PDB file of C-alpha atoms in Angstrom:
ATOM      1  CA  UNK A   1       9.716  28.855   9.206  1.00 37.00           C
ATOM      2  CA  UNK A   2      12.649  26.388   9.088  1.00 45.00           C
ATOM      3  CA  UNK A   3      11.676  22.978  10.838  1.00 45.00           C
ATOM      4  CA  UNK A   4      14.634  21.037  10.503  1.00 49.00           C
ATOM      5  CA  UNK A   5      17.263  20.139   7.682  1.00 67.00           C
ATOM      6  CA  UNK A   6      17.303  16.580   7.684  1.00 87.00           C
ATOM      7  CA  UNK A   7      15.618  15.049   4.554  1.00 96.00           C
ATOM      8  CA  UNK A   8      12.315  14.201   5.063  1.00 98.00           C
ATOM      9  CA  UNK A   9      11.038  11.214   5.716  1.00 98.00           C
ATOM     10  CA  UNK A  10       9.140   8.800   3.132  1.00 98.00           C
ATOM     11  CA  UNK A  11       6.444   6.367   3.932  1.00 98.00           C
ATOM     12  CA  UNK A  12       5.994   3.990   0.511  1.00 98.00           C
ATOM     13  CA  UNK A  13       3.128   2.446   0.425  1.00 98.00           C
ATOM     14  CA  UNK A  14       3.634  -1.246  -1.172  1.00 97.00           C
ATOM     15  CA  UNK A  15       1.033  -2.987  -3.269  1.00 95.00           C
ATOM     16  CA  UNK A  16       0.095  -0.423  -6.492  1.00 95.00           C
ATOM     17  CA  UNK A  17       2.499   2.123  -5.018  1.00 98.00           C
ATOM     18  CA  UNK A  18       5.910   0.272  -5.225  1.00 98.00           C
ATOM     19  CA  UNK A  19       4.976  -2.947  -7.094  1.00 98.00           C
ATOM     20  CA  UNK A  20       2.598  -3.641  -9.506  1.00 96.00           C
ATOM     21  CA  UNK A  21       0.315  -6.114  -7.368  1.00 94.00           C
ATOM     22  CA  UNK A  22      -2.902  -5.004  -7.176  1.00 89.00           C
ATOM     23  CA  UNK A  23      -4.037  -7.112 -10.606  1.00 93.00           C
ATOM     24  CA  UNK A  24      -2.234 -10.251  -9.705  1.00 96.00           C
ATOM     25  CA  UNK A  25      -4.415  -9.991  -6.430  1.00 94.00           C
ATOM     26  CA  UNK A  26      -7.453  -8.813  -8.161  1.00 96.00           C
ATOM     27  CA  UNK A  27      -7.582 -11.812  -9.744  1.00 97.00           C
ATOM     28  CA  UNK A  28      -6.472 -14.099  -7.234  1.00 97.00           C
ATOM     29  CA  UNK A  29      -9.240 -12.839  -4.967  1.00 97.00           C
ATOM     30  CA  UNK A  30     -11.415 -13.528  -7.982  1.00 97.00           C
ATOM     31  CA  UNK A  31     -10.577 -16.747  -8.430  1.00 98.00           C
ATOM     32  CA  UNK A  32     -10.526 -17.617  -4.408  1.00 98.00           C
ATOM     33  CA  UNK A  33     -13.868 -16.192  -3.153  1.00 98.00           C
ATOM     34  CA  UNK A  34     -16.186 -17.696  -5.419  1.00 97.00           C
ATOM     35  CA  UNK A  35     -14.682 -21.065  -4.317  1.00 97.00           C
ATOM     36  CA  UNK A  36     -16.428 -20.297  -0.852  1.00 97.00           C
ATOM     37  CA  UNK A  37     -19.249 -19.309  -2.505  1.00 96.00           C
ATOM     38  CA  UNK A  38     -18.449 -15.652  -2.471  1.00 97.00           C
ATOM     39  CA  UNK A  39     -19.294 -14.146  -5.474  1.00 97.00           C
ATOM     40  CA  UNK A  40     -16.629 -11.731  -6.696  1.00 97.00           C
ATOM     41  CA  UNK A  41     -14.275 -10.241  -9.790  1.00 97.00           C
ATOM     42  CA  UNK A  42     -11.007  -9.033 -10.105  1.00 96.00           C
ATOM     43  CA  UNK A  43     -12.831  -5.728 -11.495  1.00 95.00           C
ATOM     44  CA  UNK A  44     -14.671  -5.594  -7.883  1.00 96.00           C
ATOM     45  CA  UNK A  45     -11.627  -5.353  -6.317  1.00 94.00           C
ATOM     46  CA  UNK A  46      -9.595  -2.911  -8.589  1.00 90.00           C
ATOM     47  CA  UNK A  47     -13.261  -0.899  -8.509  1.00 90.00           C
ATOM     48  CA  UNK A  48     -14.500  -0.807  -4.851  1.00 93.00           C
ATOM     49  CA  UNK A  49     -11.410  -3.171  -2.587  1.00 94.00           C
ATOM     50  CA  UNK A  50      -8.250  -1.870  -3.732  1.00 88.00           C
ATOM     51  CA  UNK A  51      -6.186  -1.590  -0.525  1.00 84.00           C
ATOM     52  CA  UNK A  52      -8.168  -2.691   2.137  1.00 90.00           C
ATOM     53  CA  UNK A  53      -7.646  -5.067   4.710  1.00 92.00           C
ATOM     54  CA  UNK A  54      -8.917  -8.859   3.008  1.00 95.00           C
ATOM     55  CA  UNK A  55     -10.770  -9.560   6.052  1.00 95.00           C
ATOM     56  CA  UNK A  56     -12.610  -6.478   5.382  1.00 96.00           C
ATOM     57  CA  UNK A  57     -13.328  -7.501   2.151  1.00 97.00           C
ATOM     58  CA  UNK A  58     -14.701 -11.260   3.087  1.00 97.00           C
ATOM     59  CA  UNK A  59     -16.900  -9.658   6.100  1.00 97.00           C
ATOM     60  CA  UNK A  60     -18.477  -7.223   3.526  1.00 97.00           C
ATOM     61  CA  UNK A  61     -19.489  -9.891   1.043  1.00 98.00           C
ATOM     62  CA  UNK A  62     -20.790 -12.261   3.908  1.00 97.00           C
ATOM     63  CA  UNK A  63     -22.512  -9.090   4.630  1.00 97.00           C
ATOM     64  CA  UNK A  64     -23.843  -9.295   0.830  1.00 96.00           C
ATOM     65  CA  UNK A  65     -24.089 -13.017   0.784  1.00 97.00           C
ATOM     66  CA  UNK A  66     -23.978 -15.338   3.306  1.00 95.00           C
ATOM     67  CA  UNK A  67     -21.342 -16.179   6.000  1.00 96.00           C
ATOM     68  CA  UNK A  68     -18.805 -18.582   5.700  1.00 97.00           C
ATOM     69  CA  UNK A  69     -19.174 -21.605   8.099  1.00 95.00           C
ATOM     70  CA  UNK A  70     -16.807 -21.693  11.356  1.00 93.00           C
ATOM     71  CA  UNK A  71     -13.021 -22.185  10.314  1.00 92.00           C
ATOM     72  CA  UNK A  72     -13.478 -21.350   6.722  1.00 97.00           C
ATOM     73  CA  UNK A  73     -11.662 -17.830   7.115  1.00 97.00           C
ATOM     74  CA  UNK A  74      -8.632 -19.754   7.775  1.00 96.00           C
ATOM     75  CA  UNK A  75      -8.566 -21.748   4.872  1.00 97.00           C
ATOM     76  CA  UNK A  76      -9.652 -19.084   2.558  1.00 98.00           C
ATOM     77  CA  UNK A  77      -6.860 -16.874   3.690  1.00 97.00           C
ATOM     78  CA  UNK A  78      -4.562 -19.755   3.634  1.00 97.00           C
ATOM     79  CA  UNK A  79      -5.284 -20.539   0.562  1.00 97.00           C
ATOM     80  CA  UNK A  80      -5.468 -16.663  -0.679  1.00 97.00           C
ATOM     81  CA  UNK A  81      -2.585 -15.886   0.787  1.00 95.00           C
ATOM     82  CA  UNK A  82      -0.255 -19.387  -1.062  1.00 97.00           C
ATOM     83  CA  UNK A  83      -1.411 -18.641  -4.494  1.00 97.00           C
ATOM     84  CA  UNK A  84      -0.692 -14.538  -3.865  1.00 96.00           C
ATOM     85  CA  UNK A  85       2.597 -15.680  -3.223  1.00 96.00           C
ATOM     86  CA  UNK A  86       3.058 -17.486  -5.896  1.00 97.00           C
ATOM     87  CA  UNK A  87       2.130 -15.265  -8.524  1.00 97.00           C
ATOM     88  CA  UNK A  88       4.232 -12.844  -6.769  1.00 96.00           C
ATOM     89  CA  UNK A  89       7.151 -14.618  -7.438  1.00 96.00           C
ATOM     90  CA  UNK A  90       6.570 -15.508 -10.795  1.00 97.00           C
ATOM     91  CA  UNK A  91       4.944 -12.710 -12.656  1.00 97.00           C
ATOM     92  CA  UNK A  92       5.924  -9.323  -9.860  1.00 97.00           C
ATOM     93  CA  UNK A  93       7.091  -6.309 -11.265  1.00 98.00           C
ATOM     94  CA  UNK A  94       8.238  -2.923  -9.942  1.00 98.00           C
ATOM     95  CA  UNK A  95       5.759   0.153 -10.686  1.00 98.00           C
ATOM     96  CA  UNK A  96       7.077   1.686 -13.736  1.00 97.00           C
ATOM     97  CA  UNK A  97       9.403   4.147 -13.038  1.00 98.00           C
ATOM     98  CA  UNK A  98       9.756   3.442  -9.550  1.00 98.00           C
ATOM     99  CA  UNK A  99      13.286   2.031  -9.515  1.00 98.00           C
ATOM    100  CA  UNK A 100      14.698   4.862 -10.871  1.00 98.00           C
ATOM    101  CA  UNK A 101      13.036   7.057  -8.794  1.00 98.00           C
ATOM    102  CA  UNK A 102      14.009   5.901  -5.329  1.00 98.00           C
ATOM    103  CA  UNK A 103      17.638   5.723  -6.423  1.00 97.00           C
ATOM    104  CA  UNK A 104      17.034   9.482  -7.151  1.00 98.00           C
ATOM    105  CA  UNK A 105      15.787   9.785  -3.486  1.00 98.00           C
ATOM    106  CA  UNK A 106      18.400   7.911  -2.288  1.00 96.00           C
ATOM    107  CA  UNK A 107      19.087  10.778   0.550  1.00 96.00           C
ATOM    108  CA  UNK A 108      15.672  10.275   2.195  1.00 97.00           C
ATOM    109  CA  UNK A 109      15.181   8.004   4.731  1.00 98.00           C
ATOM    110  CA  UNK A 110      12.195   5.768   4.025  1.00 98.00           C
ATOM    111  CA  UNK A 111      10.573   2.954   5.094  1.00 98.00           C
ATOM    112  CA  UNK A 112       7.494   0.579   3.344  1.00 98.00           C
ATOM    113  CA  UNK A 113       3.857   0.761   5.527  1.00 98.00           C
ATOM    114  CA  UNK A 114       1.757  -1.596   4.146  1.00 97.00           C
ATOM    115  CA  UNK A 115      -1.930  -2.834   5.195  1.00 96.00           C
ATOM    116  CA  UNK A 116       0.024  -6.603   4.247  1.00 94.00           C
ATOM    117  CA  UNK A 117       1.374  -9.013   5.692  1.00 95.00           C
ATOM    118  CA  UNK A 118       5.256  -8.833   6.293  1.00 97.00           C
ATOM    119  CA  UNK A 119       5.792 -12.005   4.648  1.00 96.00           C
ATOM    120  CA  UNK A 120       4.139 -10.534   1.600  1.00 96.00           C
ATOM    121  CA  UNK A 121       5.885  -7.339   2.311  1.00 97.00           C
ATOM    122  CA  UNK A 122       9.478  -9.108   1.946  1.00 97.00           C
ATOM    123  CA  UNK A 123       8.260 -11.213  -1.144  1.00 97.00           C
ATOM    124  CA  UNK A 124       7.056  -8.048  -3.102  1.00 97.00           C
ATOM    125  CA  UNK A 125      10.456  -6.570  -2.441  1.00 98.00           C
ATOM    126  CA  UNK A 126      12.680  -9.523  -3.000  1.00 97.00           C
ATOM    127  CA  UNK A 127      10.682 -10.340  -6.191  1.00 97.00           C
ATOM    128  CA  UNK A 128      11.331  -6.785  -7.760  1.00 98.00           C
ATOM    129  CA  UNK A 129      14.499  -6.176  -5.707  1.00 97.00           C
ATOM    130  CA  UNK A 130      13.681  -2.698  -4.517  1.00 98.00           C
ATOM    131  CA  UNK A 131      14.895  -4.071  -0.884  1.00 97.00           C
ATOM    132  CA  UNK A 132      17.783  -2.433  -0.466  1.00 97.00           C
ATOM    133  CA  UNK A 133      16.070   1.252  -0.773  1.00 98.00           C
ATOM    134  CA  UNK A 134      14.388   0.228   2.974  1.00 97.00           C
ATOM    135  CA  UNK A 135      17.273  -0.501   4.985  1.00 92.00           C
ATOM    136  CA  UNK A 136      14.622  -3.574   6.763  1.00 94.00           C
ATOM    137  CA  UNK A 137      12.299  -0.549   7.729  1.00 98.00           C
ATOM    138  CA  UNK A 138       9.237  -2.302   6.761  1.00 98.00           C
ATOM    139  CA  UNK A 139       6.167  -1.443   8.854  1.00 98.00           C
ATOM    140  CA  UNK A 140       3.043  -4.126   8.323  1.00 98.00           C
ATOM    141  CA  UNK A 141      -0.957  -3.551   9.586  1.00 97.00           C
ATOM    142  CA  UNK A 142      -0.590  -7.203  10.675  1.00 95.00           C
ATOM    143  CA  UNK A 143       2.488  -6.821  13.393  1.00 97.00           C
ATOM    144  CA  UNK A 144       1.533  -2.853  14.337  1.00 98.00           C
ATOM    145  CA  UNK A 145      -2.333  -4.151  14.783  1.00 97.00           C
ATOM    146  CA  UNK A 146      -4.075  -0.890  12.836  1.00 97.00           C
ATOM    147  CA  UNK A 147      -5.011  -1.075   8.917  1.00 96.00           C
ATOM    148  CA  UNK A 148      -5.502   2.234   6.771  1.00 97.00           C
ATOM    149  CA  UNK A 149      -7.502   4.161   6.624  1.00 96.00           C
ATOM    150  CA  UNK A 150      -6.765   4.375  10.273  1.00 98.00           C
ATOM    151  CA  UNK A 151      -3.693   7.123  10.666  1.00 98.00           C
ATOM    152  CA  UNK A 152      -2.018   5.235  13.072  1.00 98.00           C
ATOM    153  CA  UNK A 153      -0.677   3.137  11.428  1.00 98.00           C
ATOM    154  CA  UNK A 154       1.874   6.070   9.372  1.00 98.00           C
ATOM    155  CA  UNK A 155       2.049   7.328  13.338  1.00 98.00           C
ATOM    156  CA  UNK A 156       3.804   4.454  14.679  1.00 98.00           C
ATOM    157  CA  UNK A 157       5.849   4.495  11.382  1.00 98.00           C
ATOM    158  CA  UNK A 158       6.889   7.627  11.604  1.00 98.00           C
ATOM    159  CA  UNK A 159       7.636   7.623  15.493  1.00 98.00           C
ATOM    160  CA  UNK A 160       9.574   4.324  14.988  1.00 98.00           C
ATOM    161  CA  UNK A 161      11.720   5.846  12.337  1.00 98.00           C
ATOM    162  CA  UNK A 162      12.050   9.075  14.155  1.00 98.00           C
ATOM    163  CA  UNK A 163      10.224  11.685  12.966  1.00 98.00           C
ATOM    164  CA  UNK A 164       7.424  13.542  13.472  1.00 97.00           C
ATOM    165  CA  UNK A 165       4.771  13.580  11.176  1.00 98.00           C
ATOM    166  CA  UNK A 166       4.598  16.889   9.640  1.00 97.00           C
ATOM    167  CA  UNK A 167       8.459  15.679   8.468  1.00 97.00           C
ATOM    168  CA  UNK A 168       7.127  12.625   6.637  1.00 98.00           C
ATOM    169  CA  UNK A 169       5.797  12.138   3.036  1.00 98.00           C
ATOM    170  CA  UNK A 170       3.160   9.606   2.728  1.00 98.00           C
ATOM    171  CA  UNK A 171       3.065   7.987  -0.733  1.00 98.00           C
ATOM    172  CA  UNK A 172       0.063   6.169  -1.468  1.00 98.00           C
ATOM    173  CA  UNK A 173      -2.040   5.274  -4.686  1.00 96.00           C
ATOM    174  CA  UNK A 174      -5.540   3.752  -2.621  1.00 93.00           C
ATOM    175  CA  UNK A 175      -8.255   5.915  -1.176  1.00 93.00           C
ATOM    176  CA  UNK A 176      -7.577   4.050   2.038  1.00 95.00           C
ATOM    177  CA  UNK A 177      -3.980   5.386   2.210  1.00 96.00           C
ATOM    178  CA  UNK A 178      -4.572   8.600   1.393  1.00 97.00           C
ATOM    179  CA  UNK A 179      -6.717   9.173   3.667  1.00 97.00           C
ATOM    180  CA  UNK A 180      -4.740   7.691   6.322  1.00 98.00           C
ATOM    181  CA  UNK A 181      -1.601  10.176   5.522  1.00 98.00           C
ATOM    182  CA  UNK A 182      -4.076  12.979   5.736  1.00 98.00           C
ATOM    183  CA  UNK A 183      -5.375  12.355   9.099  1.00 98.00           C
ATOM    184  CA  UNK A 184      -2.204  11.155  10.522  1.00 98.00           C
ATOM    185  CA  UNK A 185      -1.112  15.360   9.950  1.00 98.00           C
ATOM    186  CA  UNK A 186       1.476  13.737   6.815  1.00 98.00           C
ATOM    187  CA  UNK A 187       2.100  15.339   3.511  1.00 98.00           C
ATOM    188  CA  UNK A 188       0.478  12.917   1.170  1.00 98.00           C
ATOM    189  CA  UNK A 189       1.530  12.084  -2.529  1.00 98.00           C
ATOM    190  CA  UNK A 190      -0.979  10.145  -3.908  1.00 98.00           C
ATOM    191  CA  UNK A 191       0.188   8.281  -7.284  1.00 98.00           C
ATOM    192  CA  UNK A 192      -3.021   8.086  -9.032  1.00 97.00           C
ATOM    193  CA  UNK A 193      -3.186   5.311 -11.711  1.00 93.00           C
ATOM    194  CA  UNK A 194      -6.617   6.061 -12.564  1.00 91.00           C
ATOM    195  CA  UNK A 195      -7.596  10.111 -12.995  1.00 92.00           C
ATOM    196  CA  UNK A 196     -10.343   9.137 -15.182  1.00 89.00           C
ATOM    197  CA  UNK A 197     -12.121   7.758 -12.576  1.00 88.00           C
ATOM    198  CA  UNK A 198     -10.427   8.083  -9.331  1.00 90.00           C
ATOM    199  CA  UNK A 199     -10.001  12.411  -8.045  1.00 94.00           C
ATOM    200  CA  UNK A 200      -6.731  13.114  -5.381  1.00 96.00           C
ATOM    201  CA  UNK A 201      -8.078  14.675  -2.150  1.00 95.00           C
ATOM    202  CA  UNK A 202      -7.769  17.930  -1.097  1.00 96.00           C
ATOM    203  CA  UNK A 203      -4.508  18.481   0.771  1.00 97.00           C
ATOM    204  CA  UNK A 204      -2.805  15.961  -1.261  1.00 98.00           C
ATOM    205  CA  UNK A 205      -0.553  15.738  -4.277  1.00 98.00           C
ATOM    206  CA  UNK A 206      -2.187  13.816  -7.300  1.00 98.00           C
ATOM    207  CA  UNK A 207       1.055  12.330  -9.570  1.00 98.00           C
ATOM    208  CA  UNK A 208       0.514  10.284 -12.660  1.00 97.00           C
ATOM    209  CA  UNK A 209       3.593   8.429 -12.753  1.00 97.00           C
ATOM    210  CA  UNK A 210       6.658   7.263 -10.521  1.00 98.00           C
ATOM    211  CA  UNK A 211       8.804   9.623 -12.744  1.00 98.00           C
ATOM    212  CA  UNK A 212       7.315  12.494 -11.415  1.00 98.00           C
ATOM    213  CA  UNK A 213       7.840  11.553  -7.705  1.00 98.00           C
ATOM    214  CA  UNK A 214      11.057  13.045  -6.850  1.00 98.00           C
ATOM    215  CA  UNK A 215      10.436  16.356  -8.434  1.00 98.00           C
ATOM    216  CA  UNK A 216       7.621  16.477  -6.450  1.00 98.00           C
ATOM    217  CA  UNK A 217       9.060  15.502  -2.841  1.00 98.00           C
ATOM    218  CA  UNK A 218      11.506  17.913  -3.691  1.00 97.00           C
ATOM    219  CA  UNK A 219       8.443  20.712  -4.065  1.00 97.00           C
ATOM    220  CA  UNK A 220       7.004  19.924  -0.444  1.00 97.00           C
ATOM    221  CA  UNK A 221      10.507  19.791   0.867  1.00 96.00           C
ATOM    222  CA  UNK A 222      11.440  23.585  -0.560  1.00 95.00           C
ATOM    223  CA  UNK A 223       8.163  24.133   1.045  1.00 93.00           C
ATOM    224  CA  UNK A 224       8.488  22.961   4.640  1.00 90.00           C
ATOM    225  CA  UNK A 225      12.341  23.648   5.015  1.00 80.00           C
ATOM    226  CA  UNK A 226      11.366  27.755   3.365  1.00 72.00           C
TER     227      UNK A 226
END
């Protein structure tokens, strides 16, 4: 049955979906947490972290470990969050592929939902200058209140651009995301860097490669418009 024939809308994902982040922060994080005697690896992250929220990340190691003393969050974050930025700007690239495929979708509405920061957010666009595909629609864990892998965070997105959210694509390449565009009742694209080691959950789309994202938003959109 026909729902509506207004493009549908697309919720990007932004680190390891949009820009190529998640190793820059890897090894941030690796150099940070140890400093407050934290024990950790870039290959942790990319293995076990890769999208969640950092203070989830520092409560499970003091979980592991030991706690940091009172006030030392702030710092680390602080600190975390200055040298993040910094690579960022220096070294931040676009996901292959990706540039060319959102000016191929440039008739979809779409908007970035990211467990970051909108500060990092803005720098991850302005450093790879994919900006201008998001019209300001930028929708951060940190302002909305709700990190992935809880769906409401892709609710308020959606509602806030409009649209319901069986007409909204989730594209995600963490666990955490994917799971959130599956429970928030989204069709979910998830770009899978890793299908040696990492499998795409039932009800979503597993893609290898930004290249192959537009053929396959057009599939779901044959599909829901039918």
């Amino acid at each position: 049955m026909k729902q509506s024939a207004k493009p549908l809308c697309l919720l990007f994902d932004c680190d390891g979906t949009l820009v190529d982040s998640e190793i820059l922060l890897a090894e941030v994080m690796g150099d940070i947490l140890p400093e407050f005697s934290l024990p950790f690896s870039a290959q942790q992250y990319m293995e076990e972290f890769r999208g969640v929220r950092f203070h989830t990340i520092v409560q499970t190691l003091e979980g592991r470990f030991q706690a940091l003393a009172e006030g030392e969050f702030a710092s680390l974050e602080a600190g975390m969050r200055a040298r993040m930025e910094a690579r960022m700007r220096a070294e931040l690239v676009a996901i292959p592929g990706m540039p060319a495929a959102l000016e191929q979708l440039n008739l979809h509405p779409k908007a970035v939902v990211s467990n970051g920061p909108e500060r990092k957010i803005r720098c991850a666009l302005e450093s790879t200058e994919l900006g201008h595909h998001f019209a300001d629609k930028l929708f951060s864990a940190y302002t909305l209140n709700v990190w992935k892998p809880d769906p409401e965070l892709y609710r308020k997105a959606a509602a806030a651009m409009g649209y319901p959210p069986e007409a909204c694509i989730v594209i995600d390449d963490a666990a955490v995301g994917v799971e959130a565009g599956l429970a928030a009742g989204m069709h979910v694209i998830h770009l899978n860097h890793f299908p040696n080691e990492e499998v795409t959950p039932e009800g979503a789309i597993g893609i290898h490669h930004a290249s192959e994202l537009p053929a396959a938003i057009a599939r779901i959109s044959t599909a829901v418009t039918a």
